[in-house]
Each structure stands twice: as C-alpha cells, then as structure tokens.
Coordinates of C-alpha atoms in Angstrom, one line a residue:
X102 CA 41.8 144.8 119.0
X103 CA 45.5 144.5 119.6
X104 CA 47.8 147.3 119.7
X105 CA 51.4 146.4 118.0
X106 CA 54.2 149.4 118.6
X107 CA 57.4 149.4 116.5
X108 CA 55.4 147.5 113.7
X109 CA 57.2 149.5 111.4
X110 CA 60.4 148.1 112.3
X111 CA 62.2 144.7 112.8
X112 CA 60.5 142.5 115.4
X113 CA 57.0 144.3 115.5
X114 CA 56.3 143.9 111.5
X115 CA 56.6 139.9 111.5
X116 CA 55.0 140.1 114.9
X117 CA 52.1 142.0 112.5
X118 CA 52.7 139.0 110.1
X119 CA 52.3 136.4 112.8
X120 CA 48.8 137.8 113.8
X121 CA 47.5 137.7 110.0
X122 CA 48.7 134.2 109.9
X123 CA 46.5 133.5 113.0
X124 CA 43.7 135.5 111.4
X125 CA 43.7 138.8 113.9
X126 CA 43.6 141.8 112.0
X127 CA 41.9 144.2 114.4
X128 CA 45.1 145.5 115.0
X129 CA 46.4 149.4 115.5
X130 CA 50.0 149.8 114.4
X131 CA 52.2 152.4 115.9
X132 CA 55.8 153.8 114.9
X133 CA 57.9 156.9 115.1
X134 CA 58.9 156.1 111.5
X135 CA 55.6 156.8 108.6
X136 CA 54.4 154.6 106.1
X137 CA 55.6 156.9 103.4
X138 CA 58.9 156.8 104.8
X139 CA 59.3 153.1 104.9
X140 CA 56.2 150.8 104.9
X141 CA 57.3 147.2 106.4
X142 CA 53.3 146.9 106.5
X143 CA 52.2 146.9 103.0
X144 CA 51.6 143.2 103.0
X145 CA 50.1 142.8 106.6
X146 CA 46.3 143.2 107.4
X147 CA 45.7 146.1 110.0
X148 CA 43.2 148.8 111.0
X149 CA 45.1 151.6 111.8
X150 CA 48.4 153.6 111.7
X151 CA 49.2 155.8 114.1
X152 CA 52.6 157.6 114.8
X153 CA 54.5 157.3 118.2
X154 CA 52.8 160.3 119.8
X155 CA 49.2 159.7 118.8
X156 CA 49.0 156.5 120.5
X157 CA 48.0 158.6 123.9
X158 CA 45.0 160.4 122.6
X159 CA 43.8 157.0 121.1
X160 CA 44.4 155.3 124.5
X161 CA 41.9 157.5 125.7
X162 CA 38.9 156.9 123.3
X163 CA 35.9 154.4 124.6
X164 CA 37.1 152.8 121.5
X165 CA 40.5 151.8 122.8
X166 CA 39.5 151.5 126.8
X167 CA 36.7 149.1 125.6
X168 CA 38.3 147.2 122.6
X169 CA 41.9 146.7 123.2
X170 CA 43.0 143.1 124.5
X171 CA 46.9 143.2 123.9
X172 CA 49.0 145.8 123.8
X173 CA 52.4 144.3 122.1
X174 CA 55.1 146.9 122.9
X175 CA 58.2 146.1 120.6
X176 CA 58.4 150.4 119.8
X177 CA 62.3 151.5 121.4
X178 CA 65.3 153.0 120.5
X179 CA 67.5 149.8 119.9
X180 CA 70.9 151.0 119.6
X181 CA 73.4 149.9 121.3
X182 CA 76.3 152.6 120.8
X183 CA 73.4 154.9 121.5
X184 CA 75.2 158.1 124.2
X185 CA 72.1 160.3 125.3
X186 CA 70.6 158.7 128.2
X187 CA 67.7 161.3 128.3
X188 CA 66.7 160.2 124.6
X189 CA 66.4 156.4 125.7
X190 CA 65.2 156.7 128.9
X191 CA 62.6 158.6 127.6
X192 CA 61.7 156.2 124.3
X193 CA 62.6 153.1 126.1
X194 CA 61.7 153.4 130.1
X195 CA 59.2 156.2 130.5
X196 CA 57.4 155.8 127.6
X197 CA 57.2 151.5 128.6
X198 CA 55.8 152.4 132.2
X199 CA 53.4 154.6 130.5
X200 CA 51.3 151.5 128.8
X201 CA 52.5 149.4 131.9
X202 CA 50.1 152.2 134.1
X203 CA 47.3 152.4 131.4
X204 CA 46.9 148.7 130.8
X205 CA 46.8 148.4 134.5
X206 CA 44.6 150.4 134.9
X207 CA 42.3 149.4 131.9
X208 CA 42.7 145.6 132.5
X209 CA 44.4 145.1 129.1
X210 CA 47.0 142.8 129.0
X211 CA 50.7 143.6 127.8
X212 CA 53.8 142.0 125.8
X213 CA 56.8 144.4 125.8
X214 CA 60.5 144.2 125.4
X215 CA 63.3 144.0 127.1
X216 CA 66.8 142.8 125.9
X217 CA 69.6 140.1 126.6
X218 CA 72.1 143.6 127.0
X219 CA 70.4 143.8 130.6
X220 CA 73.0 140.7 131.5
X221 CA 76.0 142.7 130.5
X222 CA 79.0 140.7 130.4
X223 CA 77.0 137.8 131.8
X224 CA 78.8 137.6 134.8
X225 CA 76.1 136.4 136.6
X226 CA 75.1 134.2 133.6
X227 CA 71.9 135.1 131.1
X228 CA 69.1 133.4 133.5
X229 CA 66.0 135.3 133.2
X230 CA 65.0 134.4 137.4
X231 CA 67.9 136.8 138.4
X232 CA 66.8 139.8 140.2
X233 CA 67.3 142.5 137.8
X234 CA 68.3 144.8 140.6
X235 CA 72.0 142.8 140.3
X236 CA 72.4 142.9 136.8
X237 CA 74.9 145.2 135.2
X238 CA 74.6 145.8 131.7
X239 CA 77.3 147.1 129.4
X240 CA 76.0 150.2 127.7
X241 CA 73.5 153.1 127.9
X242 CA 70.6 150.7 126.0
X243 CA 71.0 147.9 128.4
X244 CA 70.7 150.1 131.0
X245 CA 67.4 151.8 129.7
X246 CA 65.8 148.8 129.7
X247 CA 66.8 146.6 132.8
X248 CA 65.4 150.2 134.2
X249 CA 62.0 149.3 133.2
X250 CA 62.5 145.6 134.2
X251 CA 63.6 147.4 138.0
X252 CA 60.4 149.1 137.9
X253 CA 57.7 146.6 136.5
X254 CA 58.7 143.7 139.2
X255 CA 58.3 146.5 141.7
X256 CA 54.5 147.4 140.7
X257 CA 51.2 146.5 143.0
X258 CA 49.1 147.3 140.6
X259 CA 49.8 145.5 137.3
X260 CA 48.1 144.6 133.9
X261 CA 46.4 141.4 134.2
X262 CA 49.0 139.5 131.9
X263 CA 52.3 140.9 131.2
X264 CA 55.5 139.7 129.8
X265 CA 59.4 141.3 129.5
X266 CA 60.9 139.6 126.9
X267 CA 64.6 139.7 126.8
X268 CA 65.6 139.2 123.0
X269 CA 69.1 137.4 122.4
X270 CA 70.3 138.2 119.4
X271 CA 67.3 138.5 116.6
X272 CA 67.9 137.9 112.7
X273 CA 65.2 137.4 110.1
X274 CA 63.6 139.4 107.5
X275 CA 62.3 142.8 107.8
X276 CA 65.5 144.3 109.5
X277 CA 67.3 145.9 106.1
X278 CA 66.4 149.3 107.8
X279 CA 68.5 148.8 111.0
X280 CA 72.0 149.8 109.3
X281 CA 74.6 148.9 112.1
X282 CA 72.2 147.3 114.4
X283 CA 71.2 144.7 111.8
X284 CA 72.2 141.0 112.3
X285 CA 75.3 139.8 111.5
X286 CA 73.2 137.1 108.7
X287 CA 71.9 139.9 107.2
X288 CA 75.5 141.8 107.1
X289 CA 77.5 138.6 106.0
X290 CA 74.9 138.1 103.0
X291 CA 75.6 141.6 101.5
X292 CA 79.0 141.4 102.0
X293 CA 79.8 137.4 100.9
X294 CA 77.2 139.3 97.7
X295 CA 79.3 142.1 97.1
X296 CA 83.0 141.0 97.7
X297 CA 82.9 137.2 97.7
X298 CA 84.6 137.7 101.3
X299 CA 83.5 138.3 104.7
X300 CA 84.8 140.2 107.4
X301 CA 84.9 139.3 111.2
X302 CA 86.7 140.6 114.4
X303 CA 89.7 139.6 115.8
X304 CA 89.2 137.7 119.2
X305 CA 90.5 141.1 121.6
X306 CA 90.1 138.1 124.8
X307 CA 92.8 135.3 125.2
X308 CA 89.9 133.2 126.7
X309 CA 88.5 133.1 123.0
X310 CA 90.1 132.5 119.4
X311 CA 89.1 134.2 116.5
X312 CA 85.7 133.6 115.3
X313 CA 84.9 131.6 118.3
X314 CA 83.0 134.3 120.5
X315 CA 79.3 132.8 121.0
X316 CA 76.3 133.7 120.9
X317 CA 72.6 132.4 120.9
X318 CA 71.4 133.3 117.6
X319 CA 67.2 132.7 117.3
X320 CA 65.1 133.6 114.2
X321 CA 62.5 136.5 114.2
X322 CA 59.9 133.7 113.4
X323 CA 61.1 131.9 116.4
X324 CA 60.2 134.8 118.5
X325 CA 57.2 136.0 116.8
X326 CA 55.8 132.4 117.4
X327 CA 56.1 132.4 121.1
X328 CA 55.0 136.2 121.4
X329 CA 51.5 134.4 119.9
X330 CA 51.9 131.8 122.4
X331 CA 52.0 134.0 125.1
X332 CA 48.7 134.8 124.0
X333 CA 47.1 131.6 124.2
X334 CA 48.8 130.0 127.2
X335 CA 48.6 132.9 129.6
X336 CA 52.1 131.8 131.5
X337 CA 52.7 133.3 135.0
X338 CA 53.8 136.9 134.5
X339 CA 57.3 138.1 134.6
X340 CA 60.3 138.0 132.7
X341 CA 61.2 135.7 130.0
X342 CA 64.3 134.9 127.7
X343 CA 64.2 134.9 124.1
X344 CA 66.6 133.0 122.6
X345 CA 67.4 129.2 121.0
X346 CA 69.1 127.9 124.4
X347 CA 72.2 127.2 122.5
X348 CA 75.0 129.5 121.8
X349 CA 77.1 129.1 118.4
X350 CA 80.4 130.3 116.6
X351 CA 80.0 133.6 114.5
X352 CA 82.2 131.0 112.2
X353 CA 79.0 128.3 112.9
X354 CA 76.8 131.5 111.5
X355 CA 79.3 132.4 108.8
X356 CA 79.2 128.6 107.5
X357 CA 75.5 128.9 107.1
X358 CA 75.6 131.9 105.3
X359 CA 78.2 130.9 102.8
X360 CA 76.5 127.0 102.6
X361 CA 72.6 128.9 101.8
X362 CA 74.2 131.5 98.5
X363 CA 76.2 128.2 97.6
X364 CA 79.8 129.6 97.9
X365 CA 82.6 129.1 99.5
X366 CA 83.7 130.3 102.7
X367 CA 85.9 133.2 102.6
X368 CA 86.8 135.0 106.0
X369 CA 88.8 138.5 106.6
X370 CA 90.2 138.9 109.7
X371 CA 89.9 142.5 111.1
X372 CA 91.3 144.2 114.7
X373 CA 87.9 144.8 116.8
X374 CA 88.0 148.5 117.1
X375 CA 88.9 150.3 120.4
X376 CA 85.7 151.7 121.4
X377 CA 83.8 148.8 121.4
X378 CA 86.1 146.5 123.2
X379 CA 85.1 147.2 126.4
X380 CA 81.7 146.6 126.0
X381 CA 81.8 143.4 123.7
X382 CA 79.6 140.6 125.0
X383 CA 82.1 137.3 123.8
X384 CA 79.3 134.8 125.2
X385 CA 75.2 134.5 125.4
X386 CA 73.4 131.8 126.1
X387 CA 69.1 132.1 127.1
X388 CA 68.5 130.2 129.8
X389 CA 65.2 128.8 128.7
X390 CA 64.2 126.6 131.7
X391 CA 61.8 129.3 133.2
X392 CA 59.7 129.3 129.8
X393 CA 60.2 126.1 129.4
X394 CA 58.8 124.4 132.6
X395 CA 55.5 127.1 132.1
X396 CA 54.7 124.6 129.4
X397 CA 55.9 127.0 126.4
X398 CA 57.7 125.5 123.3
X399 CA 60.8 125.3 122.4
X400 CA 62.8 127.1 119.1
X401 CA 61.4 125.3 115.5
X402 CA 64.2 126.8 113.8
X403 CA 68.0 125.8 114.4
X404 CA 70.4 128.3 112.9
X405 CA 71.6 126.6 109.4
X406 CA 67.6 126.1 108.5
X407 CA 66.7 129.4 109.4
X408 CA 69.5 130.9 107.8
X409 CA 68.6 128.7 104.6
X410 CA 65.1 130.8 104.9
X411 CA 66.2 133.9 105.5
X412 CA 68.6 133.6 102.5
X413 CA 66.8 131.7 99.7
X414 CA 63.1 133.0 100.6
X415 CA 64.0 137.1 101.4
X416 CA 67.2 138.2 101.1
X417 CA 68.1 136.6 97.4
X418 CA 64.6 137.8 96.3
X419 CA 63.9 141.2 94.6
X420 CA 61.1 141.6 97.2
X421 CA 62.7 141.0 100.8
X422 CA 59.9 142.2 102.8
X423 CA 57.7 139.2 104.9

C-alpha cells in the first residue's frame, strides 16, 4: 500500500498515473481539495480517498501501520506570492515532519517535496550537497520548505528510505487548476490560443536581455519517472534535485510552444511588475551530479519533445486530464 498526498493536484496525480503504469494500485490518495470539487483521479486506479485531515486517524489503524510501504508526500501549499507564514509553515513544515516522525517510527519509507525556491537567488549555485542551513531563499514558500530540509538532515531517528526532492520548474498535464502558479507552457498555450500573441517580461537585470532569463524546465513525466525509481533503486538518503541539468531561454520555451500549435511566433514585451522584482529568480540550473553518480537516470524528455506532448496529446484535446 502506498500513500500519495496532493494526488489531487499537479505532481501527485501523474505520480498516481506513474504507479498504474507500473501496476500498484494499492494506493490511498490524500488532498485538501474533494473529488467533487475537482477529480484529477478519475482515470487512475486507487483504493481510497481521504481528505487532508483524515490522513492521521488512518495512520493509526493496524491497517496502515502494517500495510503502508511508501508514503509519497507531494500535498503543500505551493505558492510562491503566498504572505501568511503560519498558513505554510503549518501545511508545508509541520505537517511534513509529522509523516517524517510516523514513518520513522513505523519503518515505512518516505518521498516528499521540497523545492528549487530553497536556493533563492542561487548565489551559492542550485547544488543539492549544500548545507541547507546556508541557503537563503527569496520568499515565504521557499522558506517553508528549506525549514523542513533544516530539520530532516538534523533527525537520529529517521524513516528507513527518505528523499527531499527539490523540483525546478515542473510543466506537464494535470496543472490547469494551479491559476498563477501554473507553468509558463501551459500559460503561453492559452494565450498564443486566444490572442495569436504571447506575453513575456521585460529583462528588470542589465546582466540579462529580454527573454533570456533561464531556467531548467523538466517535464512532470520526467519527474514522476524518477520518483518510481527511487522506489526501486533505494539511493542513499537525502536531498536530491529535480530538474533536466540544463537551463533554457523562456524564448527557447516560447519557440516550442509556438513550433507544437504550428504558428508563428509572436512575442509582447511587458514591464515585470514591481512587486515581484525583488524576488525574481533570472537563472536555475539542477545540479544533477549527486543523483547521477547514485546510479539514477537522466531526463528522457528534452524541452521541445516534451512540449510537443504536452501540446498535441493534452492541452489541444477536449479531455486534458492524464
């Protein structure tokens, strides 16, 4: 039996779709967000639904001590422009170190996440062997979650297997729910659709022209696939990146987009508004060389072929949904 949190939303739904494709279906899902509210699920094999707060009284059945192997934690409060810090360090660092304890204490293992906005500006670089005591992220998010990170490294007494994955930045199907935090893909194709145009910031840093800020785009299959191979291989625990190992151009992503719906491109230059200037990562890059040298695979899916996918296959289809 594994337990998937967040498999309503983005990341844990395909990572729901990746276990059917590998035959496990034994698996509880949990989300703040119903099924009759929005069912990302209707496809996907499971066993159970159960929302946020009921996963506790479940943890404490015979039913979950003896039957639960994995418990895949991908349930948080993602925002980014997100202001109340008791609201995320209660959904995003409290509620983490909760299944940290019980896993440990129950011998299950664990697969949770942690994000690339622990680097901050990246002035240390995005190398997932820095302590995470020295990293400084940029907002209230980034700081709710390098707070866990703090925490978990620290522990004695740990799950048997456990894994902090820092996602870069994460585009695929299944995210048409996320409204502003959705990927810039999945933005581009509704606007390219509806105006014929798209819009992109103006470069607010001399060091960068417009269009040119980078960053390391990886599809949600890309991620989903290693989160099963994490699985199998058992690497050494810790902290691992999540990302292609290779930054692009939003113009590089903008090219795709307009090259899979077979237009031309069309870009709209806009100011980058004020309160997002300060905290506006220009560069990312995963340093994979950590999950790499634990025998772990690299990305199948460079940007223009999974940007052809998630185009032609979803997001042109009257049913998006994996």
């Amino acid at each position: 039996m594994i337990i998937v949190t967040g498999a309503n939303g983005f990341i844990g739904s395909v990572m729901v779709w990746e276990l059917n494709q590998k035959g496990l279906t034994d698996i509880i899902a949990v989300d703040s967000v119903g099924l009759s509210e929005r069912n990302l699920l209707r496809k996907q094999k499971i066993t159970k639904f159960l929302l946020k707060d009921d996963l506790w009284p479940f943890l404490e059945t015979e039913e979950a001590k003896k039957q639960v192997t994995w418990i895949i934690h991908m349930g948080a409060c993602s925002s980014t422009t997100e202001t109340n810090k008791e609201f995320l360090w209660e959904n995003n660092t409290y509620y983490t170190q909760r299944i940290f304890e019980w896993c440990a204490e129950h011998g299950k293992s664990m697969i949770y996440a942690s994000s690339a906005a622990t680097y901050g500006a990246g002035e240390l670089g995005f190398d997932d062997t820095t302590d995470p005591e020295k990293l400084r992220p940029l907002n209230l998010y980034g700081e709710s979650k390098v707070l866990f990170d703090r925490w978990a490294v620290k522990q004695t007494k740990t799950p048997p297997h456990w894994y902090g994955l820092k996602f870069f930045n994460v585009f695929g199907p299944n995210e048409y729910h996320k409204g502003a935090m959705s990927s810039v893909a999945f933005k581009a194709y509704n606007q390219i659709k509806d105006t014929g145009a798209l819009g992109l910031f103006k470069s607010a840093d001399p060091n960068y022209k417009d269009g040119e800020f980078m960053r390391d785009f990886v599809y949600v299959k890309d991620v989903t696939g290693w989160m099963a191979e994490l699985m199998e291989k058992k690497p050494k625990n810790g902290v691992y990146n999540m990302g292609f190992g290779k930054p692009r151009t939003w113009l590089d992503l903008a090219g795709g987009v307009f090259k899979a719906m077979g237009t031309d491109m069309k870009i709209n230059w806009l100011e980058m508004p004020e309160n997002i200037r300060g905290q506006y990562q220009y560069f990312t890059e995963a340093k994979t060389d950590k999950w790499l040298a634990a025998g772990m695979s690299p990305a199948k899916w460079p940007l223009e072929k999974a940007v052809a996918d998630y185009i032609q296959n979803y997001l042109s289809k009257d049913d998006k949904d994996l």
